């Protein structure tokens, strides 16, 4: 079947940019500025290679081939080329990656739908009847069911409520429905908890109202982006604790070194911390 394609002159908005706008619009604004340090950090590299490994395994590649160091090195090189930087990878990184993939093969793969699936498919869909179009690439979905899965990796896993709050699932449901005419209500975020070395499932049920709200939210964010309106949202405390919000820190914010708003955090370190490239362990 023919998938939707945006018309000439359409304003394309990435699903990932909508997620960035939820966290901090200013970070998205600073993305094109000098000093934005979007290097390939160790957590990002790990997650990207895990995604590539699962994609190859679901496409029929043999486990031994994916676990081979040459295959892993090739996947790392592809990630580095996309980001434009090199990452020093120590032996422990390969061990952690192999452990993650073997855990997936043993404990997640047997639970998956065995019907024909769509994987890493770029989709487009209008956000309204004007000129705004959403683009996104769901990790994997099945038209039988229908159902969908998103693969995640995290240093300490997820809290259950996180899967219920992000816009990714309802926005992907919108993309799939607009292209295939099927409403995907059943989502699962499979998250690899690196500290525990296990995969954890976080189900999410998406209804029509969630999708309509997510589309309207994405549309309003899209209008902000086009209007060059990017309010800052500095976070002094994460989840009402005395620890700074994780995404308002040099480790996770690529715009940290050039963000003027970090000065309001006032935690005694904000003027001294710098974002520096991490080594993959």
Short mmCIF file of the C-alpha atoms (twelve columns), coordinates in Angstrom:
data_MODEL
# 
_entry.id   MODEL 
# 
loop_
_atom_site.group_PDB 
_atom_site.id 
_atom_site.type_symbol 
_atom_site.label_atom_id 
_atom_site.label_alt_id 
_atom_site.label_comp_id 
_atom_site.label_asym_id 
_atom_site.label_seq_id 
_atom_site.Cartn_x 
_atom_site.Cartn_y 
_atom_site.Cartn_z 
_atom_site.pdbx_PDB_model_num 
ATOM 1   C CA . UNK A 1   0.000  0.000   0.000  1 
ATOM 2   C CA . UNK A 2   1.052  3.597   -0.567 1 
ATOM 3   C CA . UNK A 3   2.083  5.444   2.550  1 
ATOM 4   C CA . UNK A 4   1.372  9.115   3.148  1 
ATOM 5   C CA . UNK A 5   3.931  11.615  1.928  1 
ATOM 6   C CA . UNK A 6   4.039  15.289  2.933  1 
ATOM 7   C CA . UNK A 7   3.298  17.774  0.150  1 
ATOM 8   C CA . UNK A 8   5.936  20.155  -1.129 1 
ATOM 9   C CA . UNK A 9   6.443  23.017  1.288  1 
ATOM 10  C CA . UNK A 10  5.044  21.170  4.294  1 
ATOM 11  C CA . UNK A 11  6.544  21.878  7.707  1 
ATOM 12  C CA . UNK A 12  7.959  18.594  9.019  1 
ATOM 13  C CA . UNK A 13  8.164  18.075  12.784 1 
ATOM 14  C CA . UNK A 14  10.060 15.145  14.257 1 
ATOM 15  C CA . UNK A 15  8.413  13.122  16.995 1 
ATOM 16  C CA . UNK A 16  11.698 13.365  18.909 1 
ATOM 17  C CA . UNK A 17  11.553 17.170  18.727 1 
ATOM 18  C CA . UNK A 18  8.141  17.094  20.400 1 
ATOM 19  C CA . UNK A 19  9.726  15.105  23.219 1 
ATOM 20  C CA . UNK A 20  12.494 17.695  23.471 1 
ATOM 21  C CA . UNK A 21  9.918  20.490  23.650 1 
ATOM 22  C CA . UNK A 22  8.288  18.699  26.585 1 
ATOM 23  C CA . UNK A 23  11.556 18.680  28.518 1 
ATOM 24  C CA . UNK A 24  13.082 22.015  27.548 1 
ATOM 25  C CA . UNK A 25  12.278 24.029  24.399 1 
ATOM 26  C CA . UNK A 26  15.441 26.114  24.790 1 
ATOM 27  C CA . UNK A 27  17.606 23.034  24.310 1 
ATOM 28  C CA . UNK A 28  15.992 22.466  20.912 1 
ATOM 29  C CA . UNK A 29  16.482 26.132  20.029 1 
ATOM 30  C CA . UNK A 30  20.206 25.990  20.854 1 
ATOM 31  C CA . UNK A 31  20.757 22.872  18.739 1 
ATOM 32  C CA . UNK A 32  22.033 24.869  15.769 1 
ATOM 33  C CA . UNK A 33  24.193 27.227  17.839 1 
ATOM 34  C CA . UNK A 34  27.959 27.082  18.169 1 
ATOM 35  C CA . UNK A 35  28.918 25.267  21.354 1 
ATOM 36  C CA . UNK A 36  26.071 22.750  21.280 1 
ATOM 37  C CA . UNK A 37  27.798 19.518  22.367 1 
ATOM 38  C CA . UNK A 38  25.704 16.743  20.881 1 
ATOM 39  C CA . UNK A 39  28.477 14.174  21.007 1 
ATOM 40  C CA . UNK A 40  27.916 10.448  21.114 1 
ATOM 41  C CA . UNK A 41  27.823 9.712   24.837 1 
ATOM 42  C CA . UNK A 42  28.187 6.205   26.249 1 
ATOM 43  C CA . UNK A 43  24.470 5.740   27.138 1 
ATOM 44  C CA . UNK A 44  23.426 6.954   23.694 1 
ATOM 45  C CA . UNK A 45  25.953 4.724   21.937 1 
ATOM 46  C CA . UNK A 46  24.853 1.708   23.981 1 
ATOM 47  C CA . UNK A 47  21.168 2.272   23.227 1 
ATOM 48  C CA . UNK A 48  21.803 2.866   19.514 1 
ATOM 49  C CA . UNK A 49  23.810 -0.339  19.085 1 
ATOM 50  C CA . UNK A 50  21.212 -2.343  21.048 1 
ATOM 51  C CA . UNK A 51  18.508 -1.029  18.708 1 
ATOM 52  C CA . UNK A 52  20.590 -2.025  15.689 1 
ATOM 53  C CA . UNK A 53  21.212 -5.497  17.123 1 
ATOM 54  C CA . UNK A 54  17.511 -6.129  17.789 1 
ATOM 55  C CA . UNK A 55  16.605 -4.865  14.323 1 
ATOM 56  C CA . UNK A 56  19.055 -7.316  12.733 1 
ATOM 57  C CA . UNK A 57  17.905 -10.223 14.893 1 
ATOM 58  C CA . UNK A 58  14.239 -9.536  14.118 1 
ATOM 59  C CA . UNK A 59  15.189 -9.444  10.428 1 
ATOM 60  C CA . UNK A 60  16.664 -12.929 10.570 1 
ATOM 61  C CA . UNK A 61  20.333 -12.374 11.415 1 
ATOM 62  C CA . UNK A 62  22.014 -15.088 13.476 1 
ATOM 63  C CA . UNK A 63  22.791 -14.367 17.125 1 
ATOM 64  C CA . UNK A 64  26.457 -15.325 16.739 1 
ATOM 65  C CA . UNK A 65  26.851 -12.821 13.910 1 
ATOM 66  C CA . UNK A 66  25.386 -9.949  15.950 1 
ATOM 67  C CA . UNK A 67  27.550 -10.802 18.965 1 
ATOM 68  C CA . UNK A 68  30.704 -10.813 16.859 1 
ATOM 69  C CA . UNK A 69  33.073 -7.921  17.588 1 
ATOM 70  C CA . UNK A 70  33.350 -7.015  13.913 1 
ATOM 71  C CA . UNK A 71  29.566 -6.568  13.673 1 
ATOM 72  C CA . UNK A 72  29.523 -4.484  16.855 1 
ATOM 73  C CA . UNK A 73  32.412 -2.322  15.609 1 
ATOM 74  C CA . UNK A 74  30.546 -1.712  12.343 1 
ATOM 75  C CA . UNK A 75  27.400 -0.681  14.253 1 
ATOM 76  C CA . UNK A 76  29.474 1.668   16.423 1 
ATOM 77  C CA . UNK A 77  31.070 3.203   13.313 1 
ATOM 78  C CA . UNK A 78  27.626 3.896   11.822 1 
ATOM 79  C CA . UNK A 79  26.561 5.680   15.026 1 
ATOM 80  C CA . UNK A 80  29.781 7.693   15.085 1 
ATOM 81  C CA . UNK A 81  29.344 8.727   11.464 1 
ATOM 82  C CA . UNK A 82  25.825 9.993   12.186 1 
ATOM 83  C CA . UNK A 83  27.066 12.046  15.153 1 
ATOM 84  C CA . UNK A 84  30.394 13.105  13.657 1 
ATOM 85  C CA . UNK A 85  32.624 12.057  16.521 1 
ATOM 86  C CA . UNK A 86  34.677 9.080   17.673 1 
ATOM 87  C CA . UNK A 87  34.160 7.289   20.972 1 
ATOM 88  C CA . UNK A 88  36.802 5.262   22.775 1 
ATOM 89  C CA . UNK A 89  35.196 1.922   23.625 1 
ATOM 90  C CA . UNK A 90  36.693 -0.328  26.282 1 
ATOM 91  C CA . UNK A 91  36.274 -4.100  26.505 1 
ATOM 92  C CA . UNK A 92  33.615 -3.852  29.211 1 
ATOM 93  C CA . UNK A 93  31.323 -2.074  26.748 1 
ATOM 94  C CA . UNK A 94  31.292 -5.120  24.457 1 
ATOM 95  C CA . UNK A 95  30.600 -7.419  27.410 1 
ATOM 96  C CA . UNK A 96  27.685 -5.270  28.600 1 
ATOM 97  C CA . UNK A 97  26.255 -5.108  25.078 1 
ATOM 98  C CA . UNK A 98  26.462 -8.861  24.557 1 
ATOM 99  C CA . UNK A 99  24.816 -9.463  27.944 1 
ATOM 100 C CA . UNK A 100 21.952 -7.134  27.011 1 
ATOM 101 C CA . UNK A 101 21.360 -8.783  23.624 1 
ATOM 102 C CA . UNK A 102 21.520 -12.318 25.022 1 
ATOM 103 C CA . UNK A 103 19.054 -11.363 27.768 1 
ATOM 104 C CA . UNK A 104 16.714 -9.992  25.097 1 
ATOM 105 C CA . UNK A 105 16.986 -13.165 23.031 1 
ATOM 106 C CA . UNK A 106 16.341 -15.426 26.028 1 
ATOM 107 C CA . UNK A 107 13.626 -13.495 27.876 1 
ATOM 108 C CA . UNK A 108 11.939 -11.044 25.490 1 
ATOM 109 C CA . UNK A 109 12.017 -12.593 22.050 1 
ATOM 110 C CA . UNK A 110 9.971  -15.688 23.058 1 
ATOM 111 C CA . UNK A 111 7.138  -13.384 24.173 1 
ATOM 112 C CA . UNK A 112 6.869  -11.472 20.906 1 
ATOM 113 C CA . UNK A 113 4.174  -11.781 18.270 1 
ATOM 114 C CA . UNK A 114 5.451  -14.114 15.534 1 
ATOM 115 C CA . UNK A 115 3.313  -12.594 12.775 1 
ATOM 116 C CA . UNK A 116 4.755  -10.325 10.090 1 
ATOM 117 C CA . UNK A 117 5.918  -7.048  11.552 1 
ATOM 118 C CA . UNK A 118 6.908  -3.557  10.424 1 
ATOM 119 C CA . UNK A 119 10.261 -2.415  11.783 1 
ATOM 120 C CA . UNK A 120 12.018 0.949   11.765 1 
ATOM 121 C CA . UNK A 121 9.612  2.306   9.149  1 
ATOM 122 C CA . UNK A 122 9.650  6.056   8.581  1 
ATOM 123 C CA . UNK A 123 6.090  7.388   8.620  1 
ATOM 124 C CA . UNK A 124 4.504  10.797  7.957  1 
ATOM 125 C CA . UNK A 125 1.074  12.097  8.928  1 
ATOM 126 C CA . UNK A 126 -0.625 15.502  9.070  1 
ATOM 127 C CA . UNK A 127 -1.139 17.151  12.443 1 
ATOM 128 C CA . UNK A 128 -3.977 19.299  11.137 1 
ATOM 129 C CA . UNK A 129 -5.536 20.387  7.854  1 
ATOM 130 C CA . UNK A 130 -2.912 23.057  7.176  1 
ATOM 131 C CA . UNK A 131 0.817  22.580  6.687  1 
ATOM 132 C CA . UNK A 132 2.176  20.761  9.749  1 
ATOM 133 C CA . UNK A 133 3.239  17.144  9.322  1 
ATOM 134 C CA . UNK A 134 4.602  14.758  11.930 1 
ATOM 135 C CA . UNK A 135 7.423  12.359  11.096 1 
ATOM 136 C CA . UNK A 136 8.556  9.421   13.191 1 
ATOM 137 C CA . UNK A 137 9.988  5.915   13.067 1 
ATOM 138 C CA . UNK A 138 8.352  3.379   15.401 1 
ATOM 139 C CA . UNK A 139 10.751 0.642   16.528 1 
ATOM 140 C CA . UNK A 140 8.404  -2.217  15.669 1 
ATOM 141 C CA . UNK A 141 4.661  -2.777  15.250 1 
ATOM 142 C CA . UNK A 142 2.309  -5.513  14.151 1 
ATOM 143 C CA . UNK A 143 -0.828 -4.905  12.109 1 
ATOM 144 C CA . UNK A 144 -2.197 -8.143  13.543 1 
ATOM 145 C CA . UNK A 145 -3.446 -7.314  16.994 1 
ATOM 146 C CA . UNK A 146 -2.542 -4.513  16.425 1 
ATOM 147 C CA . UNK A 147 0.291  -3.845  18.852 1 
ATOM 148 C CA . UNK A 148 3.603  -1.992  19.055 1 
ATOM 149 C CA . UNK A 149 6.847  -2.042  21.033 1 
ATOM 150 C CA . UNK A 150 9.525  0.516   21.748 1 
ATOM 151 C CA . UNK A 151 12.978 -0.604  22.918 1 
ATOM 152 C CA . UNK A 152 14.723 1.433   25.608 1 
ATOM 153 C CA . UNK A 153 17.915 1.169   27.641 1 
ATOM 154 C CA . UNK A 154 18.419 2.875   30.993 1 
ATOM 155 C CA . UNK A 155 21.111 2.923   33.639 1 
ATOM 156 C CA . UNK A 156 18.679 2.277   36.494 1 
ATOM 157 C CA . UNK A 157 15.511 1.264   34.719 1 
ATOM 158 C CA . UNK A 158 12.199 3.114   34.632 1 
ATOM 159 C CA . UNK A 159 9.480  3.998   37.082 1 
ATOM 160 C CA . UNK A 160 6.113  2.596   36.033 1 
ATOM 161 C CA . UNK A 161 4.469  5.991   35.555 1 
ATOM 162 C CA . UNK A 162 7.020  7.116   32.979 1 
ATOM 163 C CA . UNK A 163 5.490  4.946   30.261 1 
ATOM 164 C CA . UNK A 164 2.101  6.524   30.927 1 
ATOM 165 C CA . UNK A 165 3.209  10.131  30.517 1 
ATOM 166 C CA . UNK A 166 5.361  10.379  27.383 1 
ATOM 167 C CA . UNK A 167 3.761  11.434  24.099 1 
ATOM 168 C CA . UNK A 168 5.718  8.952   21.992 1 
ATOM 169 C CA . UNK A 169 3.149  6.128   22.084 1 
ATOM 170 C CA . UNK A 170 0.035  8.155   21.146 1 
ATOM 171 C CA . UNK A 171 1.946  10.084  18.472 1 
ATOM 172 C CA . UNK A 172 3.178  6.845   16.921 1 
ATOM 173 C CA . UNK A 173 -0.369 5.496   17.125 1 
ATOM 174 C CA . UNK A 174 -1.454 8.538   15.113 1 
ATOM 175 C CA . UNK A 175 1.246  7.898   12.495 1 
ATOM 176 C CA . UNK A 176 0.325  4.225   12.127 1 
ATOM 177 C CA . UNK A 177 -3.411 4.864   11.949 1 
ATOM 178 C CA . UNK A 178 -3.090 7.600   9.354  1 
ATOM 179 C CA . UNK A 179 -1.008 5.306   7.139  1 
ATOM 180 C CA . UNK A 180 -2.560 1.878   7.741  1 
ATOM 181 C CA . UNK A 181 -6.043 2.647   9.039  1 
ATOM 182 C CA . UNK A 182 -5.502 0.633   12.224 1 
ATOM 183 C CA . UNK A 183 -5.578 2.025   15.745 1 
ATOM 184 C CA . UNK A 184 -2.723 0.657   17.888 1 
ATOM 185 C CA . UNK A 185 -3.980 0.715   21.470 1 
ATOM 186 C CA . UNK A 186 -1.602 -1.860  22.945 1 
ATOM 187 C CA . UNK A 187 1.940  -0.611  23.541 1 
ATOM 188 C CA . UNK A 188 4.839  -2.060  25.495 1 
ATOM 189 C CA . UNK A 189 8.014  -0.225  26.426 1 
ATOM 190 C CA . UNK A 190 10.664 -2.893  26.896 1 
ATOM 191 C CA . UNK A 191 13.414 -1.274  28.960 1 
ATOM 192 C CA . UNK A 192 16.802 -2.847  29.617 1 
ATOM 193 C CA . UNK A 193 17.832 -2.011  33.169 1 
ATOM 194 C CA . UNK A 194 21.625 -1.945  32.961 1 
ATOM 195 C CA . UNK A 195 22.185 -1.924  36.720 1 
ATOM 196 C CA . UNK A 196 20.120 -5.110  37.154 1 
ATOM 197 C CA . UNK A 197 21.025 -6.613  33.772 1 
ATOM 198 C CA . UNK A 198 17.448 -7.457  32.891 1 
ATOM 199 C CA . UNK A 199 14.666 -6.405  30.524 1 
ATOM 200 C CA . UNK A 200 11.535 -4.971  32.126 1 
ATOM 201 C CA . UNK A 201 8.164  -4.538  30.429 1 
ATOM 202 C CA . UNK A 202 6.075  -1.380  30.889 1 
ATOM 203 C CA . UNK A 203 2.672  -1.703  29.178 1 
ATOM 204 C CA . UNK A 204 0.752  1.327   27.976 1 
ATOM 205 C CA . UNK A 205 -2.844 1.353   26.770 1 
ATOM 206 C CA . UNK A 206 -3.553 4.201   24.356 1 
ATOM 207 C CA . UNK A 207 -7.101 5.399   23.759 1 
ATOM 208 C CA . UNK A 208 -8.590 7.826   21.254 1 
ATOM 209 C CA . UNK A 209 -8.607 10.760  23.660 1 
ATOM 210 C CA . UNK A 210 -4.884 10.326  24.400 1 
ATOM 211 C CA . UNK A 211 -4.099 10.419  20.690 1 
ATOM 212 C CA . UNK A 212 -6.211 13.512  20.073 1 
ATOM 213 C CA . UNK A 213 -4.569 15.298  23.017 1 
ATOM 214 C CA . UNK A 214 -1.076 14.256  21.896 1 
ATOM 215 C CA . UNK A 215 -1.721 15.483  18.350 1 
ATOM 216 C CA . UNK A 216 -2.966 18.837  19.604 1 
ATOM 217 C CA . UNK A 217 0.027  19.150  21.922 1 
ATOM 218 C CA . UNK A 218 2.380  18.340  19.043 1 
ATOM 219 C CA . UNK A 219 0.600  20.888  16.858 1 
ATOM 220 C CA . UNK A 220 1.006  23.653  19.443 1 
ATOM 221 C CA . UNK A 221 4.679  22.791  19.921 1 
ATOM 222 C CA . UNK A 222 5.098  22.835  16.139 1 
ATOM 223 C CA . UNK A 223 3.655  26.332  15.964 1 
ATOM 224 C CA . UNK A 224 6.097  27.408  18.673 1 
ATOM 225 C CA . UNK A 225 9.023  25.953  16.729 1 
ATOM 226 C CA . UNK A 226 8.027  27.736  13.514 1 
ATOM 227 C CA . UNK A 227 7.477  30.993  15.434 1 
ATOM 228 C CA . UNK A 228 10.927 30.613  17.042 1 
ATOM 229 C CA . UNK A 229 9.421  30.574  20.528 1 
ATOM 230 C CA . UNK A 230 11.487 28.397  22.854 1 
ATOM 231 C CA . UNK A 231 10.868 29.101  26.550 1 
ATOM 232 C CA . UNK A 232 13.466 27.778  28.969 1 
ATOM 233 C CA . UNK A 233 12.403 25.347  31.679 1 
ATOM 234 C CA . UNK A 234 15.282 25.087  34.188 1 
ATOM 235 C CA . UNK A 235 14.718 22.389  36.798 1 
ATOM 236 C CA . UNK A 236 16.357 22.764  40.232 1 
ATOM 237 C CA . UNK A 237 14.982 19.523  41.670 1 
ATOM 238 C CA . UNK A 238 14.164 16.195  40.079 1 
ATOM 239 C CA . UNK A 239 10.812 14.653  41.062 1 
ATOM 240 C CA . UNK A 240 10.576 16.887  44.143 1 
ATOM 241 C CA . UNK A 241 13.855 15.631  45.631 1 
ATOM 242 C CA . UNK A 242 16.925 17.668  46.483 1 
ATOM 243 C CA . UNK A 243 18.762 16.316  43.444 1 
ATOM 244 C CA . UNK A 244 18.831 18.450  40.311 1 
ATOM 245 C CA . UNK A 245 16.566 17.303  37.481 1 
ATOM 246 C CA . UNK A 246 18.526 14.759  35.435 1 
ATOM 247 C CA . UNK A 247 17.958 16.519  32.118 1 
ATOM 248 C CA . UNK A 248 19.154 19.868  33.500 1 
ATOM 249 C CA . UNK A 249 22.781 18.821  33.881 1 
ATOM 250 C CA . UNK A 250 25.976 18.776  31.802 1 
ATOM 251 C CA . UNK A 251 25.818 15.016  31.412 1 
ATOM 252 C CA . UNK A 252 22.441 14.918  29.678 1 
ATOM 253 C CA . UNK A 253 21.942 18.386  28.191 1 
ATOM 254 C CA . UNK A 254 23.858 18.986  24.977 1 
ATOM 255 C CA . UNK A 255 23.168 22.726  25.274 1 
ATOM 256 C CA . UNK A 256 24.567 23.010  28.798 1 
ATOM 257 C CA . UNK A 257 27.759 24.904  27.915 1 
ATOM 258 C CA . UNK A 258 25.878 27.663  26.071 1 
ATOM 259 C CA . UNK A 259 22.678 27.853  28.139 1 
ATOM 260 C CA . UNK A 260 22.270 31.120  30.049 1 
ATOM 261 C CA . UNK A 261 19.385 29.780  32.114 1 
ATOM 262 C CA . UNK A 262 21.537 27.328  34.105 1 
ATOM 263 C CA . UNK A 263 22.578 30.317  36.230 1 
ATOM 264 C CA . UNK A 264 19.194 30.330  37.970 1 
ATOM 265 C CA . UNK A 265 19.802 26.854  39.384 1 
ATOM 266 C CA . UNK A 266 22.116 28.377  41.985 1 
ATOM 267 C CA . UNK A 267 23.332 25.086  43.401 1 
ATOM 268 C CA . UNK A 268 26.947 26.155  43.761 1 
ATOM 269 C CA . UNK A 269 28.199 24.188  40.770 1 
ATOM 270 C CA . UNK A 270 26.323 25.599  37.812 1 
ATOM 271 C CA . UNK A 271 29.073 28.027  36.733 1 
ATOM 272 C CA . UNK A 272 31.871 25.480  37.113 1 
ATOM 273 C CA . UNK A 273 30.422 22.403  35.422 1 
ATOM 274 C CA . UNK A 274 31.198 21.823  31.772 1 
ATOM 275 C CA . UNK A 275 29.915 19.199  29.386 1 
ATOM 276 C CA . UNK A 276 32.834 17.035  28.280 1 
ATOM 277 C CA . UNK A 277 32.905 13.989  26.084 1 
ATOM 278 C CA . UNK A 278 32.334 10.716  27.904 1 
ATOM 279 C CA . UNK A 279 34.186 7.453   27.369 1 
ATOM 280 C CA . UNK A 280 32.187 4.304   26.721 1 
ATOM 281 C CA . UNK A 281 33.204 1.874   29.424 1 
# 
